[in-house]
Every structure is written in structure tokens, then in C-alpha cells.
Amino acid sequence: MRNARFRCSLVLGALLLAGCDVASPMPPVAMNLHQQWQLQPGDRIAGYEVSSGLGDIVIELAGKGLYLPRDGRIQPLDASPDCALFSSPEIPAYQMRICGLKQKHWGDRKQGQSIGRGDRVSLAMLRKQVDGTWTMVEPATQLLEQFLDTQ
Amino acid sequence: MADNRSAAKKSVKMRADQADVAQKRPRSRGKSVAYPSECYIPQADWAVSSQSPRIPQIIYVVGGWALAALAFFGDFGGHQNGVVAQSFGQSFKRDLCQEVVQPNAVLSREDLAQMLTIPERSAKSALREIIAEPYCQLPGLAVRADVTAMREAYPLAFDPQTWLVLLYEGEEYAGYAFYWEE
């Protein structure tokens, strides 16, 4: 009798829990990514929140500015008018695609100068392949910090 | 038609005259013109008593343009900004080299041509068979997560203000860039 009542309250409790807690009754799944990424959603770089980071790193810039980490060139991308491409003769074999900036300062610019401002920007580091195409790799957090700080 | 036009002109002139009266200001500032007493308006001290009344006005004009230029070019975020730089204006040896390796190193046309045949991702040793030690090494650079990039630079023998920058990751050659020095 006592046992039955206990079971009953357990079931009721479980039902109550299921009814109230809509957020996450499921246990989290551990997933083995082929490639390990340093940055995870929710991490912070130079005080800014990273809201996505498997490939494009999405940063909640909240209207603040993005700056050149090295002397280099900011030029438009043919395929994506919302984006800009950063390249620097000081960083061979790599380019950074930057999307989501509201106003962009095009051209050859010096380290620390403004690239533009935005609410939510995404940064994709591209590495040159042998055949001349570009593949996405994970940027170093240190480099991202330099994009966010004026130094 | 012609009458209409002259009438229109007249009305414009009249309007201009009326405007002068309404503003109660002289049209030609240089001449002294007698005004009816009702046209007199008190003016600022500098405008009536200064010997050269135009100078302060010029200051306002210049100041206005300066403010306009500041608003146009200035970045109020407090960062150096403004006119787009066409060149980086750096001395490669002074500003980019961290450590000189071989002070006499230069790259000939032949070496450069042969070096460019080596594909990215080749071993560093494959490049070093073609080109000798660099002029200098640049500071280590964090570009990709968990990898520190090493950079080496060579001035071109036939164009000494142009530098070839090579980037290595460990023993792997990642790519090259040309740096044009001012």
C-alpha cells in the first residue's frame, strides 16, 4: 500500500516535472566532431559574446567597431554583397571573410583602423588551397581579439 | 512671352529688394549706405567697432568647414581613421623584421620563378633547396587555432622595395605574399 502510494506520487511528480519543465527534459548528447573547435557558443572574446562558432564565428558586436589586426586591404566580395574580405601581405595564405557590417571602410588601411560597425558580425577564416581555392579553418582566438580591439 | 519673362524678372528683383528691406541689412557690405532709421538693427560689437569686420566672419566660415570635414572624415569612436591609405608607409626592415637571419639575402628572378612552382602544403625543406636563408624572420603569428605561423622574408634582387613573405606552419609551407614597401 505504502509502496503503491510512493509509486503514484513518483509518477505524479514526474508528470508535474514534465509539465512544468519544457526547457530540457532530455539528457545532453556528447557529440564527437571530426574537428575540434576552440570557441563555443557563449564564449567571450574581448568582452563580446560568441553566439555561433562552427565555421563562421558569430560575434554579438552590438553596434561596436571592428578593426584591422594588421595593415591590409578591405574589399567587397562578388558573391556576397553583405560581406567584406580582409587580406594582408603580412599574413600570406589566409584571408578573413567578414559579414554583417553596416558600413564598411574599403581599401588599403592600416592596423588598428576601423573596418566598420555592426550588431552581429560573422568572421570566417579562409586558408589557401593548392589549387587556388579557399577553405574554411578555425581562426586563432588571439587574431579575433585583434579584430575586436583597437590595440 | 518676352513680356512675361521681363515681368518675371521684375518680380524677382522686387522680391530681392523686399528681402533686403525685410532683413534690414545692406546688400553691399563695403559701401557705407545711409539707412532710414527704421532699418537700423543693433549689431554685434565686432561688426560695428572692429576695423576689419570681415575677419571674424571668415573664422566662422573656416571653422564651419573644419567641423564639416571632421564630421565627414572623423571617426568619433576615437580610433585613427580618415583618408584611406594607399600605402602602408612602413619600412620592412625596421617595422616588420624581427630578427635578421642573412643580411645579404636577395631573391633573383630565377629563384623567384622556381620558388613559385612549389605548391602550398609542401615541406619547408623543398623550398629551402631553391632559396637560401631569408633576410629576416617576422614575429610568430597566431592565425589558425592551435598553430603558430612562422614568417620569413626576402627582398627581390631586381626590385629591392618588394619583399616576398613566406608563411610556414611547422615544417609545412602554407603560402606566400608580396609586400610593396614605400
Short mmCIF file of C-alpha atoms in Angstrom, two decimals:
data_model
loop_
_atom_site.label_atom_id
_atom_site.label_comp_id
_atom_site.label_asym_id
_atom_site.label_seq_id
_atom_site.Cartn_x
_atom_site.Cartn_y
_atom_site.Cartn_z
CA MET A 1 0.00 0.00 0.00
CA ARG A 2 2.72 2.37 1.06
CA ASN A 3 4.78 1.29 -1.90
CA ALA A 4 1.90 1.93 -4.28
CA ARG A 5 1.36 5.41 -2.88
CA PHE A 6 5.06 6.12 -3.25
CA ARG A 7 4.98 4.97 -6.88
CA CYS A 8 1.90 7.02 -7.51
CA SER A 9 3.49 10.16 -6.14
CA LEU A 10 6.58 9.42 -8.18
CA VAL A 11 4.52 9.19 -11.37
CA LEU A 12 2.60 12.32 -10.44
CA GLY A 13 5.84 14.11 -9.68
CA ALA A 14 7.31 13.04 -12.99
CA LEU A 15 4.19 14.24 -14.80
CA LEU A 16 4.36 17.53 -12.95
CA LEU A 17 8.02 17.91 -13.82
CA ALA A 18 7.38 17.09 -17.46
CA GLY A 19 4.52 19.59 -17.49
CA CYS A 20 6.48 22.42 -15.93
CA ASP A 21 9.95 21.95 -17.28
CA VAL A 22 9.53 22.35 -21.02
CA ALA A 23 13.10 23.52 -21.44
CA SER A 24 15.13 20.33 -21.43
CA PRO A 25 13.86 17.01 -20.13
CA MET A 26 16.35 15.28 -22.48
CA PRO A 27 19.87 14.49 -21.34
CA PRO A 28 22.57 16.31 -23.33
CA VAL A 29 24.28 14.36 -26.06
CA ALA A 30 28.04 14.17 -26.34
CA MET A 31 28.97 14.55 -29.99
CA ASN A 32 32.37 13.80 -31.42
CA LEU A 33 33.12 16.42 -34.02
CA HIS A 34 35.65 15.43 -36.62
CA GLN A 35 37.34 18.75 -35.99
CA GLN A 36 37.62 20.23 -32.51
CA TRP A 37 36.79 23.93 -32.29
CA GLN A 38 38.23 26.09 -29.56
CA LEU A 39 35.39 28.57 -29.49
CA GLN A 40 31.96 27.52 -28.30
CA PRO A 41 28.70 29.45 -28.40
CA GLY A 42 28.55 31.52 -25.22
CA ASP A 43 32.31 32.08 -25.04
CA ARG A 44 33.52 35.64 -24.85
CA ILE A 45 36.29 37.33 -26.83
CA ALA A 46 37.49 40.77 -25.74
CA GLY A 47 34.21 41.12 -23.82
CA TYR A 48 31.96 40.21 -26.75
CA GLU A 49 29.75 37.16 -26.81
CA VAL A 50 30.27 34.46 -29.40
CA SER A 51 26.83 33.25 -30.49
CA SER A 52 27.92 30.69 -33.06
CA GLY A 53 31.18 29.10 -33.98
CA LEU A 54 31.28 26.05 -36.20
CA GLY A 55 32.81 27.65 -39.21
CA ASP A 56 31.75 31.27 -39.23
CA ILE A 57 32.41 32.79 -35.81
CA VAL A 58 29.40 34.95 -34.97
CA ILE A 59 30.06 37.77 -32.54
CA GLU A 60 27.50 39.99 -30.84
CA LEU A 61 29.14 43.31 -31.60
CA ALA A 62 26.12 45.40 -30.53
CA GLY A 63 26.93 48.36 -32.75
CA LYS A 64 30.62 48.49 -31.88
CA GLY A 65 33.52 48.57 -34.34
CA LEU A 66 35.78 46.01 -35.95
CA TYR A 67 39.43 46.92 -36.58
CA LEU A 68 42.24 45.78 -38.83
CA PRO A 69 44.51 43.36 -36.97
CA ARG A 70 47.32 44.13 -39.46
CA ASP A 71 47.92 46.54 -42.34
CA GLY A 72 45.81 45.20 -45.15
CA ARG A 73 43.03 45.55 -47.65
CA ILE A 74 39.26 45.50 -47.22
CA GLN A 75 37.48 44.71 -50.45
CA PRO A 76 33.98 43.69 -51.50
CA LEU A 77 33.10 40.09 -52.24
CA ASP A 78 31.44 39.47 -55.55
CA ALA A 79 29.21 36.63 -54.36
CA SER A 80 28.05 38.20 -51.10
CA PRO A 81 27.46 41.96 -51.11
CA ASP A 82 26.88 41.96 -47.35
CA CYS A 83 30.40 40.71 -46.74
CA ALA A 84 33.92 42.08 -46.97
CA LEU A 85 37.24 40.34 -47.45
CA PHE A 86 40.30 41.19 -45.40
CA SER A 87 43.72 40.29 -46.75
CA SER A 88 47.17 41.37 -45.66
CA PRO A 89 50.63 40.96 -47.19
CA GLU A 90 51.77 40.27 -43.63
CA ILE A 91 49.56 37.17 -43.47
CA PRO A 92 50.25 35.02 -46.54
CA ALA A 93 47.89 32.15 -47.40
CA TYR A 94 45.00 33.46 -45.29
CA GLN A 95 42.03 35.77 -45.75
CA MET A 96 39.15 36.68 -43.48
CA ARG A 97 35.58 36.95 -44.72
CA ILE A 98 33.59 39.40 -42.62
CA CYS A 99 29.81 39.60 -42.90
CA GLY A 100 27.19 41.71 -41.18
CA LEU A 101 28.98 45.05 -41.00
CA LYS A 102 26.68 48.02 -41.52
CA GLN A 103 29.13 50.42 -43.06
CA LYS A 104 32.44 49.23 -44.41
CA HIS A 105 35.62 51.19 -44.99
CA TRP A 106 37.02 49.82 -48.23
CA GLY A 107 40.58 49.96 -49.45
CA ASP A 108 44.11 49.69 -48.12
CA ARG A 109 44.07 50.50 -44.44
CA LYS A 110 46.45 50.45 -41.52
CA GLN A 111 46.48 48.24 -38.46
CA GLY A 112 44.01 49.47 -35.85
CA GLN A 113 41.86 51.42 -38.30
CA SER A 114 38.15 50.77 -38.38
CA ILE A 115 36.71 48.24 -40.82
CA GLY A 116 33.12 49.12 -39.90
CA ARG A 117 30.43 48.65 -37.30
CA GLY A 118 27.74 46.07 -36.81
CA ASP A 119 25.28 44.44 -34.45
CA ARG A 120 26.13 40.84 -35.18
CA VAL A 121 29.10 40.03 -37.38
CA SER A 122 30.39 36.72 -38.62
CA LEU A 123 34.06 36.04 -39.29
CA ALA A 124 35.28 33.15 -41.43
CA MET A 125 38.99 32.42 -41.73
CA LEU A 126 39.94 31.09 -45.14
CA ARG A 127 43.10 29.21 -45.97
CA LYS A 128 44.53 28.96 -49.45
CA GLN A 129 44.47 25.52 -51.04
CA VAL A 130 46.96 24.10 -53.52
CA ASP A 131 44.51 24.54 -56.40
CA GLY A 132 43.90 28.20 -55.59
CA THR A 133 40.54 27.70 -53.84
CA TRP A 134 39.97 28.74 -50.24
CA THR A 135 38.84 26.52 -47.40
CA MET A 136 37.42 27.49 -44.04
CA VAL A 137 39.56 26.93 -40.94
CA GLU A 138 39.17 27.98 -37.32
CA PRO A 139 40.84 31.32 -36.60
CA ALA A 140 43.08 31.77 -33.58
CA THR A 141 41.27 33.48 -30.70
CA GLN A 142 44.21 35.87 -30.44
CA LEU A 143 43.62 37.07 -34.00
CA LEU A 144 39.90 37.55 -33.35
CA GLU A 145 40.79 39.63 -30.30
CA GLN A 146 42.86 41.87 -32.52
CA PHE A 147 39.84 42.38 -34.79
CA LEU A 148 37.81 43.46 -31.77
CA ASP A 149 40.40 45.63 -30.01
CA THR A 150 41.85 48.75 -31.47
CA GLN A 151 45.22 47.89 -29.81
CA MET B 1 6.23 85.68 -73.99
CA ALA B 2 9.01 88.28 -73.71
CA ASP B 3 6.75 90.43 -71.60
CA ASN B 4 6.10 87.56 -69.32
CA ARG B 5 9.80 86.96 -68.86
CA SER B 6 10.61 90.59 -68.06
CA ALA B 7 7.66 90.63 -65.70
CA ALA B 8 9.03 87.57 -64.02
CA LYS B 9 12.46 89.21 -63.75
CA LYS B 10 10.91 92.31 -62.29
CA SER B 11 9.06 90.31 -59.71
CA VAL B 12 12.26 88.51 -58.77
CA LYS B 13 14.03 91.84 -58.41
CA MET B 14 11.22 93.17 -56.33
CA ARG B 15 11.32 90.16 -54.15
CA ALA B 16 15.06 90.59 -53.70
CA ASP B 17 14.55 94.23 -52.75
CA GLN B 18 11.83 93.30 -50.36
CA ALA B 19 14.07 90.69 -48.87
CA ASP B 20 16.75 93.33 -48.26
CA VAL B 21 14.29 95.53 -46.52
CA ALA B 22 12.94 92.65 -44.54
CA GLN B 23 16.41 91.65 -43.42
CA LYS B 24 17.29 95.28 -42.85
CA ARG B 25 20.83 94.65 -43.98
CA PRO B 26 22.95 96.30 -46.64
CA ARG B 27 23.37 94.36 -49.87
CA SER B 28 26.88 95.64 -50.45
CA ARG B 29 28.78 95.50 -47.26
CA GLY B 30 31.75 97.60 -48.33
CA LYS B 31 29.93 100.83 -49.09
CA SER B 32 28.51 102.98 -46.42
CA VAL B 33 24.86 103.40 -47.18
CA ALA B 34 22.51 105.69 -45.39
CA TYR B 35 19.57 103.83 -43.95
CA PRO B 36 16.27 105.08 -42.79
CA SER B 37 16.19 104.96 -39.05
CA GLU B 38 13.62 102.18 -39.04
CA CYS B 39 16.09 99.97 -40.93
CA TYR B 40 18.68 100.12 -38.19
CA ILE B 41 19.24 96.96 -36.24
CA PRO B 42 21.75 96.67 -33.44
CA GLN B 43 24.73 94.55 -34.43
CA ALA B 44 27.35 92.72 -32.52
CA ASP B 45 30.26 94.80 -31.26
CA TRP B 46 32.79 93.25 -33.57
CA ALA B 47 30.67 94.03 -36.58
CA VAL B 48 30.43 97.73 -35.94
CA SER B 49 33.51 98.69 -33.99
CA SER B 50 36.19 96.41 -35.42
CA GLN B 51 38.43 97.97 -38.01
CA SER B 52 38.23 94.92 -40.24
CA PRO B 53 34.78 93.41 -39.82
CA ARG B 54 35.34 90.60 -42.36
CA ILE B 55 38.00 88.64 -40.46
CA PRO B 56 35.77 87.24 -37.72
CA GLN B 57 33.24 86.15 -40.31
CA ILE B 58 35.96 84.29 -42.19
CA ILE B 59 36.79 82.50 -38.96
CA TYR B 60 33.22 81.26 -38.81
CA VAL B 61 33.36 80.06 -42.41
CA VAL B 62 36.70 78.28 -41.90
CA GLY B 63 35.50 76.84 -38.62
CA GLY B 64 32.35 75.57 -40.27
CA TRP B 65 34.30 73.81 -42.98
CA ALA B 66 36.67 72.35 -40.42
CA LEU B 67 33.73 70.96 -38.47
CA ALA B 68 32.17 69.60 -41.65
CA ALA B 69 35.47 67.94 -42.59
CA LEU B 70 35.77 66.46 -39.10
CA ALA B 71 32.24 65.10 -39.29
CA PHE B 72 32.92 63.62 -42.71
CA PHE B 73 36.31 62.06 -42.10
CA GLY B 74 36.38 61.69 -38.35
CA ASP B 75 35.53 58.52 -36.51
CA PHE B 76 34.16 59.52 -33.19
CA GLY B 77 34.97 56.12 -31.76
CA GLY B 78 38.39 57.58 -31.04
CA HIS B 79 40.38 55.49 -33.47
CA GLN B 80 42.81 56.70 -36.06
CA ASN B 81 40.77 56.96 -39.19
CA GLY B 82 40.07 59.18 -42.13
CA VAL B 83 41.68 59.31 -45.52
CA VAL B 84 42.12 55.86 -46.99
CA ALA B 85 45.78 54.93 -47.11
CA GLN B 86 47.10 53.88 -50.49
CA SER B 87 50.26 52.52 -48.96
CA PHE B 88 51.18 51.32 -45.54
CA GLY B 89 54.22 53.56 -45.34
CA GLN B 90 56.28 51.09 -43.34
CA SER B 91 59.91 50.22 -43.65
CA PHE B 92 60.03 46.46 -43.96
CA LYS B 93 63.43 46.11 -42.30
CA ARG B 94 62.57 48.45 -39.47
CA ASP B 95 58.89 47.73 -38.84
CA LEU B 96 58.32 44.13 -39.86
CA CYS B 97 61.57 42.21 -39.47
CA GLN B 98 62.06 40.84 -36.02
CA GLU B 99 65.36 39.09 -36.46
CA VAL B 100 67.82 39.42 -39.33
CA VAL B 101 68.97 35.98 -40.47
CA GLN B 102 71.07 36.65 -43.56
CA PRO B 103 71.71 40.37 -44.18
CA ASN B 104 72.90 39.78 -47.77
CA ALA B 105 69.95 37.65 -48.81
CA VAL B 106 68.15 38.69 -52.01
CA LEU B 107 65.95 36.74 -54.37
CA SER B 108 66.86 36.62 -58.07
CA ARG B 109 64.29 36.37 -60.86
CA GLU B 110 65.28 32.75 -61.42
CA ASP B 111 64.95 31.84 -57.75
CA LEU B 112 61.57 33.54 -57.56
CA ALA B 113 60.27 31.82 -60.68
CA GLN B 114 61.43 28.44 -59.46
CA MET B 115 60.12 29.00 -55.95
CA LEU B 116 56.63 29.76 -57.30
CA THR B 117 56.48 26.29 -58.84
CA ILE B 118 56.43 24.74 -55.35
CA PRO B 119 52.80 24.12 -54.32
CA GLU B 120 51.40 25.15 -50.94
CA ARG B 121 51.48 22.44 -48.27
CA SER B 122 54.89 21.27 -49.48
CA ALA B 123 57.67 20.70 -46.99
CA LYS B 124 59.74 23.72 -45.95
CA SER B 125 62.85 21.79 -46.98
CA ALA B 126 61.62 21.66 -50.60
CA LEU B 127 61.64 25.47 -50.70
CA ARG B 128 64.95 25.76 -48.94
CA GLU B 129 66.54 23.70 -51.69
CA ILE B 130 65.72 26.50 -54.11
CA ILE B 131 66.05 29.60 -51.98
CA ALA B 132 68.67 30.08 -49.30
CA GLU B 133 68.17 31.60 -45.89
CA PRO B 134 65.86 34.62 -45.66
CA TYR B 135 66.87 38.18 -44.96
CA CYS B 136 64.82 38.14 -41.79
CA GLN B 137 62.15 36.44 -39.72
CA LEU B 138 58.94 38.19 -38.80
CA PRO B 139 57.32 37.72 -35.38
CA GLY B 140 55.44 34.46 -34.87
CA LEU B 141 51.76 34.83 -35.70
CA ALA B 142 48.59 33.15 -34.42
CA VAL B 143 46.32 32.88 -37.46
CA ARG B 144 44.75 29.46 -37.17
CA ALA B 145 43.67 27.92 -33.87
CA ASP B 146 46.40 25.85 -32.20
CA VAL B 147 49.02 26.68 -34.85
CA THR B 148 51.76 29.27 -34.65
CA ALA B 149 52.81 30.55 -38.04
CA MET B 150 56.42 31.42 -38.81
CA ARG B 151 57.15 34.03 -41.44
CA GLU B 152 60.31 34.67 -43.42
CA ALA B 153 61.05 37.45 -45.88
CA TYR B 154 63.30 38.03 -48.88
CA PRO B 155 63.83 41.29 -50.78
CA LEU B 156 63.78 40.90 -54.57
CA ALA B 157 67.19 41.48 -56.14
CA PHE B 158 65.67 43.23 -59.16
CA ASP B 159 63.13 45.25 -57.11
CA PRO B 160 64.53 45.79 -53.61
CA GLN B 161 61.41 47.56 -52.32
CA THR B 162 59.34 44.47 -52.95
CA TRP B 163 59.54 41.68 -50.40
CA LEU B 164 58.45 38.09 -50.67
CA VAL B 165 56.88 36.90 -47.41
CA LEU B 166 56.59 33.15 -46.84
CA LEU B 167 54.41 31.61 -44.18
CA TYR B 168 55.23 28.26 -42.60
CA GLU B 169 53.27 26.18 -40.14
CA GLY B 170 55.74 23.86 -38.52
CA GLU B 171 57.62 22.22 -41.37
CA GLU B 172 54.81 22.90 -43.85
CA TYR B 173 54.89 25.75 -46.35
CA ALA B 174 51.46 27.46 -46.29
CA GLY B 175 51.79 30.27 -48.83
CA TYR B 176 53.40 33.49 -49.97
CA ALA B 177 52.59 37.18 -50.34
CA PHE B 178 54.30 40.21 -51.83
CA TYR B 179 54.80 43.28 -49.72
CA TRP B 180 55.33 46.57 -51.51
CA GLU B 181 57.40 48.91 -49.41
CA GLU B 182 57.08 52.67 -49.75
#
